[in-house]
Amino acid sequence: MSEAKSEDQLVEDYLQYILEVNQRMNLTRIDSVESARLLHIEDSLVPLDDVVAAPAGRYGDLGTGGGFPGVPIAIYSGRKSVLIDSVGKKVAAVQEGVNSLGLGEQISTYAGRIEDLTKEQASSFSVLTARAVTKLVSLIELASPLLVPGGLLICYKAQTTQDEVDSALKVCPKVGMKLIKDYQTTLSDGETLRRIFVFEKVSKPQIKLPRKVGAAQHNPLG
Ligand code: SAH
């Protein structure tokens, strides 16, 4: 019997798969193996401890694109995972890669908008991530109805203006979320800055969520 692959090996194999598919399909702008290891693996894993510390239950990656940070986080956390994106061909490629690693039982995908998933699966995720998807104010609104009480939303940000943070803080009570952690780190290249915001679902939203499809991003609260 062959030995189970290590997490490191699974993530590396997934990266190779994505770089290969990327030659035919636009999944990521990053095309060198070295920068992909930095920006897709190392960067994805920055808040792994926060994911691990969240309440027991399912993990979801909002706007997963080519499967980042979703696939590395799913593999290292071991949680049941759903990777969500509205672009069907990206999601199909991600699912194929996951299946080829033998992880199809643990990691599934949802091809559709976050708002539509919420209508089917409200209050069923313990932890969510989102990298390079949309503004904080929109993310907290989209995430809140998907989360269980005490569930976490982990946002990966690069350049964030104080305005963006302030707008989200103002809207937090309305959507039942609270900022509980905000930290920054530099990746191993010595220059790429990554800032992480962790929000907790602390109460019921004061308004009915989800609003109309697209509203959270095109007509943010506040
Ligand atoms: N997280 C990935 C991809 C970022 S690109 C990475 O960091 O590499 C943003 C992705 O979010 C796109 O693939 C887009 O289709 C998806 N997206 C944006 N808004 C969405 C929504 N409301 N529902 C589902 N997917 C969404």
PDB file of C-alpha atoms and ligand atoms in Angstrom:
ATOM      1  CA  MET A   1       0.000   0.000   0.000  1.00  0.00           C
ATOM      2  CA  SER A   2       1.321   3.448  -0.809  1.00  0.00           C
ATOM      3  CA  GLU A   3       1.863   5.864   2.087  1.00  0.00           C
ATOM      4  CA  ALA A   4      -0.415   8.857   2.486  1.00  0.00           C
ATOM      5  CA  LYS A   5       1.124  12.030   1.104  1.00  0.00           C
ATOM      6  CA  SER A   6       2.209  14.745   3.549  1.00  0.00           C
ATOM      7  CA  GLU A   7       0.354  18.059   3.604  1.00  0.00           C
ATOM      8  CA  ASP A   8       3.442  19.727   2.094  1.00  0.00           C
ATOM      9  CA  GLN A   9       3.414  17.278  -0.796  1.00  0.00           C
ATOM     10  CA  LEU A  10      -0.334  17.645  -1.410  1.00  0.00           C
ATOM     11  CA  VAL A  11      -0.100  21.434  -1.532  1.00  0.00           C
ATOM     12  CA  GLU A  12       2.948  21.297  -3.812  1.00  0.00           C
ATOM     13  CA  ASP A  13       1.146  18.866  -6.141  1.00  0.00           C
ATOM     14  CA  TYR A  14      -1.888  21.151  -6.233  1.00  0.00           C
ATOM     15  CA  LEU A  15       0.318  24.127  -7.107  1.00  0.00           C
ATOM     16  CA  GLN A  16       1.934  22.211  -9.977  1.00  0.00           C
ATOM     17  CA  TYR A  17      -1.528  21.260 -11.230  1.00  0.00           C
ATOM     18  CA  ILE A  18      -2.717  24.881 -11.162  1.00  0.00           C
ATOM     19  CA  LEU A  19       0.384  26.163 -12.963  1.00  0.00           C
ATOM     20  CA  GLU A  20      -0.137  23.534 -15.615  1.00  0.00           C
ATOM     21  CA  VAL A  21      -3.858  24.330 -16.095  1.00  0.00           C
ATOM     22  CA  ASN A  22      -2.997  28.019 -16.075  1.00  0.00           C
ATOM     23  CA  GLN A  23      -1.210  27.634 -19.391  1.00  0.00           C
ATOM     24  CA  ARG A  24      -4.604  26.904 -20.971  1.00  0.00           C
ATOM     25  CA  MET A  25      -6.897  28.913 -18.727  1.00  0.00           C
ATOM     26  CA  ASN A  26      -6.503  32.180 -16.882  1.00  0.00           C
ATOM     27  CA  LEU A  27      -6.590  31.141 -13.217  1.00  0.00           C
ATOM     28  CA  THR A  28      -3.778  33.217 -11.772  1.00  0.00           C
ATOM     29  CA  ARG A  29      -1.400  35.910 -12.993  1.00  0.00           C
ATOM     30  CA  ILE A  30       1.479  34.256 -11.171  1.00  0.00           C
ATOM     31  CA  ASP A  31       3.335  31.896 -13.463  1.00  0.00           C
ATOM     32  CA  SER A  32       6.728  31.143 -11.932  1.00  0.00           C
ATOM     33  CA  VAL A  33       6.911  28.268  -9.468  1.00  0.00           C
ATOM     34  CA  GLU A  34       8.960  30.308  -7.048  1.00  0.00           C
ATOM     35  CA  SER A  35       6.575  33.252  -6.814  1.00  0.00           C
ATOM     36  CA  ALA A  36       3.603  30.868  -6.744  1.00  0.00           C
ATOM     37  CA  ARG A  37       5.097  29.112  -3.701  1.00  0.00           C
ATOM     38  CA  LEU A  38       5.433  32.466  -1.980  1.00  0.00           C
ATOM     39  CA  LEU A  39       2.136  34.064  -2.991  1.00  0.00           C
ATOM     40  CA  HIS A  40      -0.089  31.015  -3.156  1.00  0.00           C
ATOM     41  CA  ILE A  41       1.267  28.705  -0.477  1.00  0.00           C
ATOM     42  CA  GLU A  42       3.148  30.753   2.091  1.00  0.00           C
ATOM     43  CA  ASP A  43       0.747  33.682   1.869  1.00  0.00           C
ATOM     44  CA  SER A  44      -2.330  31.442   2.013  1.00  0.00           C
ATOM     45  CA  LEU A  45      -1.098  29.895   5.260  1.00  0.00           C
ATOM     46  CA  VAL A  46      -0.387  33.154   7.159  1.00  0.00           C
ATOM     47  CA  PRO A  47      -3.577  32.927   9.285  1.00  0.00           C
ATOM     48  CA  LEU A  48      -3.633  29.098   9.592  1.00  0.00           C
ATOM     49  CA  ASP A  49      -3.539  29.314  13.421  1.00  0.00           C
ATOM     50  CA  ASP A  50      -6.683  31.459  13.379  1.00  0.00           C
ATOM     51  CA  VAL A  51      -8.470  28.929  11.191  1.00  0.00           C
ATOM     52  CA  VAL A  52      -7.420  26.120  13.510  1.00  0.00           C
ATOM     53  CA  ALA A  53      -8.603  28.091  16.571  1.00  0.00           C
ATOM     54  CA  ALA A  54     -12.112  28.726  15.166  1.00  0.00           C
ATOM     55  CA  PRO A  55     -15.059  26.680  16.513  1.00  0.00           C
ATOM     56  CA  ALA A  56     -15.283  23.110  15.172  1.00  0.00           C
ATOM     57  CA  GLY A  57     -17.093  22.821  11.852  1.00  0.00           C
ATOM     58  CA  ARG A  58     -16.930  23.602   8.173  1.00  0.00           C
ATOM     59  CA  TYR A  59     -14.529  25.971   6.460  1.00  0.00           C
ATOM     60  CA  GLY A  60     -15.358  28.024   3.348  1.00  0.00           C
ATOM     61  CA  ASP A  61     -13.221  30.127   1.007  1.00  0.00           C
ATOM     62  CA  LEU A  62     -15.138  33.073  -0.473  1.00  0.00           C
ATOM     63  CA  GLY A  63     -14.044  33.940  -4.029  1.00  0.00           C
ATOM     64  CA  THR A  64     -11.511  31.122  -4.221  1.00  0.00           C
ATOM     65  CA  GLY A  65     -10.402  31.769  -7.841  1.00  0.00           C
ATOM     66  CA  GLY A  66      -7.760  29.115  -8.533  1.00  0.00           C
ATOM     67  CA  GLY A  67      -8.214  27.679  -5.016  1.00  0.00           C
ATOM     68  CA  PHE A  68      -6.282  30.140  -2.849  1.00  0.00           C
ATOM     69  CA  PRO A  69      -6.144  30.391   0.084  1.00  0.00           C
ATOM     70  CA  GLY A  70      -8.814  27.667   0.133  1.00  0.00           C
ATOM     71  CA  VAL A  71      -6.876  24.567  -0.904  1.00  0.00           C
ATOM     72  CA  PRO A  72      -3.777  25.086   1.310  1.00  0.00           C
ATOM     73  CA  ILE A  73      -5.953  26.059   4.296  1.00  0.00           C
ATOM     74  CA  ALA A  74      -8.242  23.050   3.780  1.00  0.00           C
ATOM     75  CA  ILE A  75      -5.287  20.664   3.533  1.00  0.00           C
ATOM     76  CA  TYR A  76      -3.435  21.957   6.608  1.00  0.00           C
ATOM     77  CA  SER A  77      -6.520  22.486   8.799  1.00  0.00           C
ATOM     78  CA  GLY A  78      -8.110  19.167   7.849  1.00  0.00           C
ATOM     79  CA  ARG A  79     -11.573  20.769   8.019  1.00  0.00           C
ATOM     80  CA  LYS A  80     -14.455  19.849   5.738  1.00  0.00           C
ATOM     81  CA  SER A  81     -14.248  22.616   3.187  1.00  0.00           C
ATOM     82  CA  VAL A  82     -16.243  24.374   0.497  1.00  0.00           C
ATOM     83  CA  LEU A  83     -14.475  26.569  -2.064  1.00  0.00           C
ATOM     84  CA  ILE A  84     -16.824  29.151  -3.541  1.00  0.00           C
ATOM     85  CA  ASP A  85     -16.602  31.170  -6.752  1.00  0.00           C
ATOM     86  CA  SER A  86     -19.116  32.529  -9.224  1.00  0.00           C
ATOM     87  CA  VAL A  87     -16.955  31.631 -12.238  1.00  0.00           C
ATOM     88  CA  GLY A  88     -17.904  28.062 -13.135  1.00  0.00           C
ATOM     89  CA  LYS A  89     -14.829  27.170 -15.155  1.00  0.00           C
ATOM     90  CA  LYS A  90     -12.474  28.163 -12.320  1.00  0.00           C
ATOM     91  CA  VAL A  91     -14.447  26.105  -9.827  1.00  0.00           C
ATOM     92  CA  ALA A  92     -14.495  23.104 -12.177  1.00  0.00           C
ATOM     93  CA  ALA A  93     -10.705  23.272 -12.538  1.00  0.00           C
ATOM     94  CA  VAL A  94     -10.245  23.561  -8.770  1.00  0.00           C
ATOM     95  CA  GLN A  95     -12.523  20.575  -8.119  1.00  0.00           C
ATOM     96  CA  GLU A  96     -10.683  18.499 -10.707  1.00  0.00           C
ATOM     97  CA  GLY A  97      -7.352  19.288  -9.040  1.00  0.00           C
ATOM     98  CA  VAL A  98      -8.705  18.462  -5.598  1.00  0.00           C
ATOM     99  CA  ASN A  99     -10.165  15.176  -6.849  1.00  0.00           C
ATOM    100  CA  SER A 100      -6.899  14.207  -8.509  1.00  0.00           C
ATOM    101  CA  LEU A 101      -5.188  14.526  -5.111  1.00  0.00           C
ATOM    102  CA  GLY A 102      -7.757  12.201  -3.585  1.00  0.00           C
ATOM    103  CA  LEU A 103      -9.274  15.009  -1.487  1.00  0.00           C
ATOM    104  CA  GLY A 104     -12.714  15.085  -3.095  1.00  0.00           C
ATOM    105  CA  GLU A 105     -14.417  13.792   0.068  1.00  0.00           C
ATOM    106  CA  GLN A 106     -13.025  16.557   2.255  1.00  0.00           C
ATOM    107  CA  ILE A 107     -13.007  19.479  -0.175  1.00  0.00           C
ATOM    108  CA  SER A 108     -15.978  20.415  -2.340  1.00  0.00           C
ATOM    109  CA  THR A 109     -16.720  23.448  -4.483  1.00  0.00           C
ATOM    110  CA  TYR A 110     -19.720  25.694  -5.083  1.00  0.00           C
ATOM    111  CA  ALA A 111     -20.090  27.391  -8.462  1.00  0.00           C
ATOM    112  CA  GLY A 112     -22.207  30.434  -7.794  1.00  0.00           C
ATOM    113  CA  ARG A 113     -22.423  33.679  -5.925  1.00  0.00           C
ATOM    114  CA  ILE A 114     -21.864  33.815  -2.182  1.00  0.00           C
ATOM    115  CA  GLU A 115     -25.355  35.327  -1.761  1.00  0.00           C
ATOM    116  CA  ASP A 116     -26.956  32.298  -3.463  1.00  0.00           C
ATOM    117  CA  LEU A 117     -25.008  29.817  -1.332  1.00  0.00           C
ATOM    118  CA  THR A 118     -26.302  31.703   1.713  1.00  0.00           C
ATOM    119  CA  LYS A 119     -29.898  31.051   0.713  1.00  0.00           C
ATOM    120  CA  GLU A 120     -29.173  27.303   0.709  1.00  0.00           C
ATOM    121  CA  GLN A 121     -26.685  26.977   3.553  1.00  0.00           C
ATOM    122  CA  ALA A 122     -27.152  29.786   6.090  1.00  0.00           C
ATOM    123  CA  SER A 123     -25.434  29.546   9.513  1.00  0.00           C
ATOM    124  CA  SER A 124     -23.414  26.497   8.539  1.00  0.00           C
ATOM    125  CA  PHE A 125     -19.765  27.619   8.406  1.00  0.00           C
ATOM    126  CA  SER A 126     -17.420  27.923  11.394  1.00  0.00           C
ATOM    127  CA  VAL A 127     -14.702  29.784   9.546  1.00  0.00           C
ATOM    128  CA  LEU A 128     -14.422  31.645   6.246  1.00  0.00           C
ATOM    129  CA  THR A 129     -11.501  33.212   4.396  1.00  0.00           C
ATOM    130  CA  ALA A 130     -11.391  35.779   1.590  1.00  0.00           C
ATOM    131  CA  ARG A 131      -8.325  36.989  -0.297  1.00  0.00           C
ATOM    132  CA  ALA A 132      -8.460  39.695  -2.968  1.00  0.00           C
ATOM    133  CA  VAL A 133     -12.251  39.464  -3.303  1.00  0.00           C
ATOM    134  CA  THR A 134     -13.863  42.727  -2.255  1.00  0.00           C
ATOM    135  CA  LYS A 135     -13.846  45.476   0.393  1.00  0.00           C
ATOM    136  CA  LEU A 136     -14.028  44.637   4.098  1.00  0.00           C
ATOM    137  CA  VAL A 137     -17.455  46.252   4.445  1.00  0.00           C
ATOM    138  CA  SER A 138     -18.827  43.941   1.732  1.00  0.00           C
ATOM    139  CA  LEU A 139     -17.053  40.864   3.113  1.00  0.00           C
ATOM    140  CA  ILE A 140     -18.521  41.188   6.600  1.00  0.00           C
ATOM    141  CA  GLU A 141     -22.008  41.539   5.113  1.00  0.00           C
ATOM    142  CA  LEU A 142     -21.564  38.524   2.815  1.00  0.00           C
ATOM    143  CA  ALA A 143     -19.982  36.354   5.518  1.00  0.00           C
ATOM    144  CA  SER A 144     -22.278  37.061   8.460  1.00  0.00           C
ATOM    145  CA  PRO A 145     -25.332  34.993   7.432  1.00  0.00           C
ATOM    146  CA  LEU A 146     -23.121  32.031   6.471  1.00  0.00           C
ATOM    147  CA  LEU A 147     -21.410  31.853   9.877  1.00  0.00           C
ATOM    148  CA  VAL A 148     -22.444  29.997  13.028  1.00  0.00           C
ATOM    149  CA  PRO A 149     -22.471  32.099  16.247  1.00  0.00           C
ATOM    150  CA  GLY A 150     -18.826  32.578  17.250  1.00  0.00           C
ATOM    151  CA  GLY A 151     -17.672  31.750  13.690  1.00  0.00           C
ATOM    152  CA  LEU A 152     -14.772  33.668  12.152  1.00  0.00           C
ATOM    153  CA  LEU A 153     -14.205  35.588   8.910  1.00  0.00           C
ATOM    154  CA  ILE A 154     -10.518  35.960   8.036  1.00  0.00           C
ATOM    155  CA  CYS A 155      -9.730  38.642   5.444  1.00  0.00           C
ATOM    156  CA  TYR A 156      -6.378  38.847   3.620  1.00  0.00           C
ATOM    157  CA  LYS A 157      -5.510  42.409   2.659  1.00  0.00           C
ATOM    158  CA  ALA A 158      -2.550  44.147   1.074  1.00  0.00           C
ATOM    159  CA  GLN A 159      -3.015  47.888   0.799  1.00  0.00           C
ATOM    160  CA  THR A 160      -5.863  48.828   3.062  1.00  0.00           C
ATOM    161  CA  THR A 161      -6.861  52.411   3.616  1.00  0.00           C
ATOM    162  CA  GLN A 162      -7.974  53.593   7.050  1.00  0.00           C
ATOM    163  CA  ASP A 163     -11.208  54.579   5.291  1.00  0.00           C
ATOM    164  CA  GLU A 164     -11.854  50.965   4.288  1.00  0.00           C
ATOM    165  CA  VAL A 165     -11.300  49.789   7.862  1.00  0.00           C
ATOM    166  CA  ASP A 166     -13.445  52.567   9.348  1.00  0.00           C
ATOM    167  CA  SER A 167     -16.354  51.844   6.988  1.00  0.00           C
ATOM    168  CA  ALA A 168     -16.304  48.188   8.005  1.00  0.00           C
ATOM    169  CA  LEU A 169     -16.117  49.007  11.724  1.00  0.00           C
ATOM    170  CA  LYS A 170     -19.135  51.275  11.394  1.00  0.00           C
ATOM    171  CA  VAL A 171     -21.199  48.552   9.714  1.00  0.00           C
ATOM    172  CA  CYS A 172     -20.108  45.708  12.036  1.00  0.00           C
ATOM    173  CA  PRO A 173     -23.010  46.065  14.564  1.00  0.00           C
ATOM    174  CA  LYS A 174     -25.557  46.128  11.747  1.00  0.00           C
ATOM    175  CA  VAL A 175     -24.365  42.763  10.416  1.00  0.00           C
ATOM    176  CA  GLY A 176     -23.577  41.176  13.801  1.00  0.00           C
ATOM    177  CA  MET A 177     -19.818  41.086  13.326  1.00  0.00           C
ATOM    178  CA  LYS A 178     -16.910  42.332  15.449  1.00  0.00           C
ATOM    179  CA  LEU A 179     -13.236  42.904  14.569  1.00  0.00           C
ATOM    180  CA  ILE A 180     -11.268  40.755  17.043  1.00  0.00           C
ATOM    181  CA  LYS A 181      -7.774  40.711  15.524  1.00  0.00           C
ATOM    182  CA  ASP A 182      -5.725  42.769  13.059  1.00  0.00           C
ATOM    183  CA  TYR A 183      -2.082  41.935  12.368  1.00  0.00           C
ATOM    184  CA  GLN A 184       0.553  42.320   9.701  1.00  0.00           C
ATOM    185  CA  THR A 185       3.456  40.207   8.532  1.00  0.00           C
ATOM    186  CA  THR A 186       6.150  40.241   5.860  1.00  0.00           C
ATOM    187  CA  LEU A 187       6.559  37.142   3.714  1.00  0.00           C
ATOM    188  CA  SER A 188       9.920  35.368   3.355  1.00  0.00           C
ATOM    189  CA  ASP A 189      10.929  37.452   0.307  1.00  0.00           C
ATOM    190  CA  GLY A 190      11.432  40.256   2.841  1.00  0.00           C
ATOM    191  CA  GLU A 191       9.109  42.667   1.057  1.00  0.00           C
ATOM    192  CA  THR A 192       5.578  41.351   0.497  1.00  0.00           C
ATOM    193  CA  LEU A 193       3.345  42.732   3.215  1.00  0.00           C
ATOM    194  CA  ARG A 194       0.255  40.843   4.289  1.00  0.00           C
ATOM    195  CA  ARG A 195      -2.342  42.216   6.673  1.00  0.00           C
ATOM    196  CA  ILE A 196      -4.958  39.969   8.234  1.00  0.00           C
ATOM    197  CA  PHE A 197      -8.298  41.046   9.713  1.00  0.00           C
ATOM    198  CA  VAL A 198     -10.252  38.547  11.796  1.00  0.00           C
ATOM    199  CA  PHE A 199     -13.959  39.225  12.428  1.00  0.00           C
ATOM    200  CA  GLU A 200     -16.211  37.195  14.721  1.00  0.00           C
ATOM    201  CA  LYS A 201     -19.935  36.638  14.318  1.00  0.00           C
ATOM    202  CA  VAL A 202     -21.098  37.971  17.673  1.00  0.00           C
ATOM    203  CA  SER A 203     -24.831  38.535  17.232  1.00  0.00           C
ATOM    204  CA  LYS A 204     -27.777  38.347  14.883  1.00  0.00           C
ATOM    205  CA  PRO A 205     -27.660  40.922  12.087  1.00  0.00           C
ATOM    206  CA  GLN A 206     -29.977  43.899  12.659  1.00  0.00           C
ATOM    207  CA  ILE A 207     -31.093  43.727   9.027  1.00  0.00           C
ATOM    208  CA  LYS A 208     -32.268  40.869   6.828  1.00  0.00           C
ATOM    209  CA  LEU A 209     -29.334  39.186   5.059  1.00  0.00           C
ATOM    210  CA  PRO A 210     -28.470  38.415   2.348  1.00  0.00           C
ATOM    211  CA  ARG A 211     -29.724  41.534   0.602  1.00  0.00           C
ATOM    212  CA  LYS A 212     -30.349  41.411  -3.157  1.00  0.00           C
ATOM    213  CA  VAL A 213     -27.624  39.642  -5.156  1.00  0.00           C
ATOM    214  CA  GLY A 214     -24.818  42.130  -5.841  1.00  0.00           C
ATOM    215  CA  ALA A 215     -25.939  44.710  -3.257  1.00  0.00           C
ATOM    216  CA  ALA A 216     -23.172  44.005  -0.720  1.00  0.00           C
ATOM    217  CA  GLN A 217     -20.502  44.782  -3.313  1.00  0.00           C
ATOM    218  CA  HIS A 218     -22.206  47.420  -5.488  1.00  0.00           C
ATOM    219  CA  ASN A 219     -24.167  49.274  -2.854  1.00  0.00           C
ATOM    220  CA  PRO A 220     -22.310  48.675   0.437  1.00  0.00           C
ATOM    221  CA  LEU A 221     -23.981  49.407   3.776  1.00  0.00           C
ATOM    222  CA  GLY A 222     -22.989  52.456   5.784  1.00  0.00           C
TER     223      GLY A 222
HETATM  224  N1  SAH B   1      -8.949  34.279  -3.712  1.00  0.00           N
HETATM  225  C1  SAH B   1      -8.263  34.108  -4.975  1.00  0.00           C
HETATM  226  C2  SAH B   1      -8.958  34.812  -6.152  1.00  0.00           C
HETATM  227  C3  SAH B   1      -9.131  36.302  -6.039  1.00  0.00           C
HETATM  228  S1  SAH B   1      -9.965  37.010  -7.441  1.00  0.00           S
HETATM  229  C4  SAH B   1      -6.820  34.577  -4.840  1.00  0.00           C
HETATM  230  O1  SAH B   1      -6.501  35.292  -3.908  1.00  0.00           O
HETATM  231  O2  SAH B   1      -5.986  34.187  -5.685  1.00  0.00           O
HETATM  232  C5  SAH B   1     -11.593  37.246  -6.780  1.00  0.00           C
HETATM  233  C6  SAH B   1     -12.521  36.073  -7.039  1.00  0.00           C
HETATM  234  O3  SAH B   1     -13.717  36.293  -6.300  1.00  0.00           O
HETATM  235  C7  SAH B   1     -12.927  35.959  -8.511  1.00  0.00           C
HETATM  236  O4  SAH B   1     -12.608  34.653  -8.976  1.00  0.00           O
HETATM  237  C8  SAH B   1     -14.439  36.226  -8.508  1.00  0.00           C
HETATM  238  O5  SAH B   1     -15.134  35.417  -9.442  1.00  0.00           O
HETATM  239  C9  SAH B   1     -14.834  35.887  -7.065  1.00  0.00           C
HETATM  240  N2  SAH B   1     -16.014  36.618  -6.532  1.00  0.00           N
HETATM  241  C10 SAH B   1     -16.139  37.954  -6.336  1.00  0.00           C
HETATM  242  N3  SAH B   1     -17.354  38.246  -5.809  1.00  0.00           N
HETATM  243  C11 SAH B   1     -18.014  37.063  -5.672  1.00  0.00           C
HETATM  244  C12 SAH B   1     -19.320  36.693  -5.180  1.00  0.00           C
HETATM  245  N4  SAH B   1     -20.196  37.605  -4.742  1.00  0.00           N
HETATM  246  N5  SAH B   1     -19.659  35.381  -5.174  1.00  0.00           N
HETATM  247  C13 SAH B   1     -18.780  34.441  -5.622  1.00  0.00           C
HETATM  248  N6  SAH B   1     -17.549  34.716  -6.085  1.00  0.00           N
HETATM  249  C14 SAH B   1     -17.163  36.019  -6.112  1.00  0.00           C
END
